[in-house]
Coordinates of C-alpha atoms in Angstrom, one line a residue:
M1 CA 8.1 69.3 5.3
K2 CA 9.0 66.8 2.6
N3 CA 10.1 69.5 0.3
I4 CA 12.6 70.8 2.9
E5 CA 14.1 67.4 3.3
I6 CA 14.5 67.0 -0.5
L7 CA 16.0 70.5 -0.7
A8 CA 18.4 69.6 2.1
L9 CA 19.6 66.6 0.1
L10 CA 19.9 68.4 -3.2
I11 CA 22.0 71.4 -2.0
P12 CA 25.1 69.4 -1.2
I13 CA 24.7 67.3 -4.3
V14 CA 24.5 70.3 -6.6
A15 CA 27.4 72.0 -4.8
M16 CA 29.6 68.9 -5.3
V17 CA 28.7 68.7 -9.0
A18 CA 29.4 72.4 -9.5
I19 CA 32.7 72.2 -7.7
F20 CA 33.9 69.2 -9.7
T21 CA 32.7 70.6 -12.9
F22 CA 34.6 73.9 -12.2
L23 CA 37.7 72.0 -11.3
S24 CA 37.6 69.8 -14.4
I25 CA 37.2 72.8 -16.7
A26 CA 39.9 74.7 -14.9
V27 CA 42.4 71.8 -15.3
W28 CA 41.4 71.3 -18.9
S29 CA 41.9 74.9 -19.8
E30 CA 45.3 75.1 -18.1
E31 CA 46.5 72.0 -20.0
R32 CA 45.2 73.5 -23.2
R33 CA 47.2 76.7 -22.5
K34 CA 50.3 74.7 -21.9
E35 CA 49.8 72.7 -25.1
R36 CA 49.5 76.0 -27.1
E37 CA 52.6 77.4 -25.5
A38 CA 54.6 74.3 -26.4
H39 CA 53.3 74.4 -29.9
Y40 CA 54.3 78.0 -30.4
R41 CA 57.7 77.3 -28.8
N42 CA 58.3 74.5 -31.3
E43 CA 57.2 76.7 -34.2
L44 CA 59.7 79.3 -33.0
M45 CA 62.5 76.8 -32.7
K46 CA 61.8 75.6 -36.3
K47 CA 62.0 79.2 -37.6
M48 CA 65.2 79.8 -35.7
L49 CA 66.8 76.7 -37.2
E50 CA 65.8 77.8 -40.7
Q51 CA 67.2 81.4 -40.2
P52 CA 70.1 81.5 -37.8
G53 CA 71.6 84.8 -36.9
P54 CA 71.6 87.6 -34.2
A55 CA 67.8 87.5 -33.9
A56 CA 67.8 83.8 -33.2
D57 CA 70.4 84.4 -30.5
R58 CA 68.3 87.1 -28.9
I59 CA 65.3 84.7 -28.9
L60 CA 67.4 82.0 -27.3
D61 CA 68.6 84.4 -24.6
L62 CA 64.9 85.3 -23.9
M63 CA 64.0 81.7 -23.7
R64 CA 66.9 80.9 -21.3
G65 CA 65.8 83.8 -19.1
E66 CA 62.3 82.6 -19.1
E67 CA 63.5 79.1 -18.0
E68 CA 65.6 80.7 -15.3
R69 CA 62.7 82.7 -14.0
A70 CA 60.5 79.6 -13.9
T71 CA 63.1 77.7 -12.0
A72 CA 63.5 80.5 -9.5
Q73 CA 59.7 80.6 -9.0
K74 CA 59.6 76.9 -8.3
R75 CA 62.4 77.3 -5.8
E76 CA 60.7 80.2 -4.1
G77 CA 57.4 78.2 -4.0
R78 CA 59.2 75.3 -2.3
R79 CA 60.7 77.7 0.3
L80 CA 57.3 79.2 1.0
G81 CA 55.7 75.8 1.2
G82 CA 58.4 74.6 3.7
L83 CA 58.0 77.7 5.8
V84 CA 54.2 77.4 5.9
T85 CA 54.4 73.7 6.8
M86 CA 56.9 74.5 9.6
A87 CA 54.6 77.2 10.9
V88 CA 51.7 74.7 11.0
G89 CA 53.9 72.3 13.0
V90 CA 54.8 75.0 15.5
G91 CA 51.1 75.9 15.8
L92 CA 50.1 72.3 16.4
A93 CA 52.8 71.8 18.9
L94 CA 51.8 74.9 20.9
L95 CA 48.1 73.9 20.6
F96 CA 48.7 70.4 22.0
W97 CA 51.0 71.7 24.7
A98 CA 48.4 74.2 25.8
L99 CA 45.5 71.6 25.7
S100 CA 47.4 68.9 27.6
P101 CA 50.6 70.1 29.2
G102 CA 53.0 67.5 30.5
T103 CA 51.7 64.6 28.3
G104 CA 54.1 64.9 25.4
L105 CA 51.3 65.2 22.9
W106 CA 53.0 68.4 21.6
T107 CA 55.5 66.2 19.8
V108 CA 52.8 65.5 17.2
G109 CA 53.6 69.1 15.9
L110 CA 57.1 67.9 15.2
I111 CA 55.9 65.8 12.2
P112 CA 54.8 68.7 10.0
F113 CA 57.6 70.9 11.4
L114 CA 60.3 68.4 10.3
I115 CA 58.6 67.9 6.9
G116 CA 58.6 71.6 6.3
A117 CA 62.2 71.9 7.4
V118 CA 63.1 69.2 4.8
I119 CA 61.2 71.0 2.1
F120 CA 62.8 74.3 3.0
L121 CA 66.3 72.9 3.2
F122 CA 65.9 71.1 -0.1
S123 CA 64.8 74.3 -1.8
I124 CA 68.1 75.9 -0.6
F125 CA 70.6 73.1 -0.9
G126 CA 69.1 70.3 -3.0
S127 CA 67.9 72.0 -6.1
R128 CA 70.8 73.4 -7.9
P129 CA 70.4 75.6 -11.0
Q130 CA 70.9 73.8 -14.3
E131 CA 74.0 74.5 -16.3
V132 CA 73.4 77.0 -19.1
A133 CA 73.9 75.6 -22.6
P134 CA 76.9 77.2 -24.4
R135 CA 76.0 79.9 -26.9
R136 CA 76.4 79.0 -30.5
E137 CA 78.6 80.9 -32.7
A138 CA 77.1 82.7 -35.7

């Protein structure tokens, strides 16, 4: 009987240690990847400064396109996050309305709905694309 009690205590402890270990390794590896990408990008910029020409212009165009895609992905992520939060708000409002009709408790669902609406509207109107730097003449 005592072994079962000890095992019942150890399982959640081991699970938490495993989860936090996994999360710390995942965050560390992602930061390391970003660091390598930044290093390679800086090396590429150094080489472009040393040898300007049409190849450097193509690389700059590729880098601009990559930045534009990243910005578009962030904007789409915000839109999706806003829509999901709005859906959660509607779901909560319907749940509370069904559980206790006539009490006004459904208005709790307005909180996440309005937060989602702000996130969604910001993704459409608030985040404007950055101006593209002028191309340099060769």
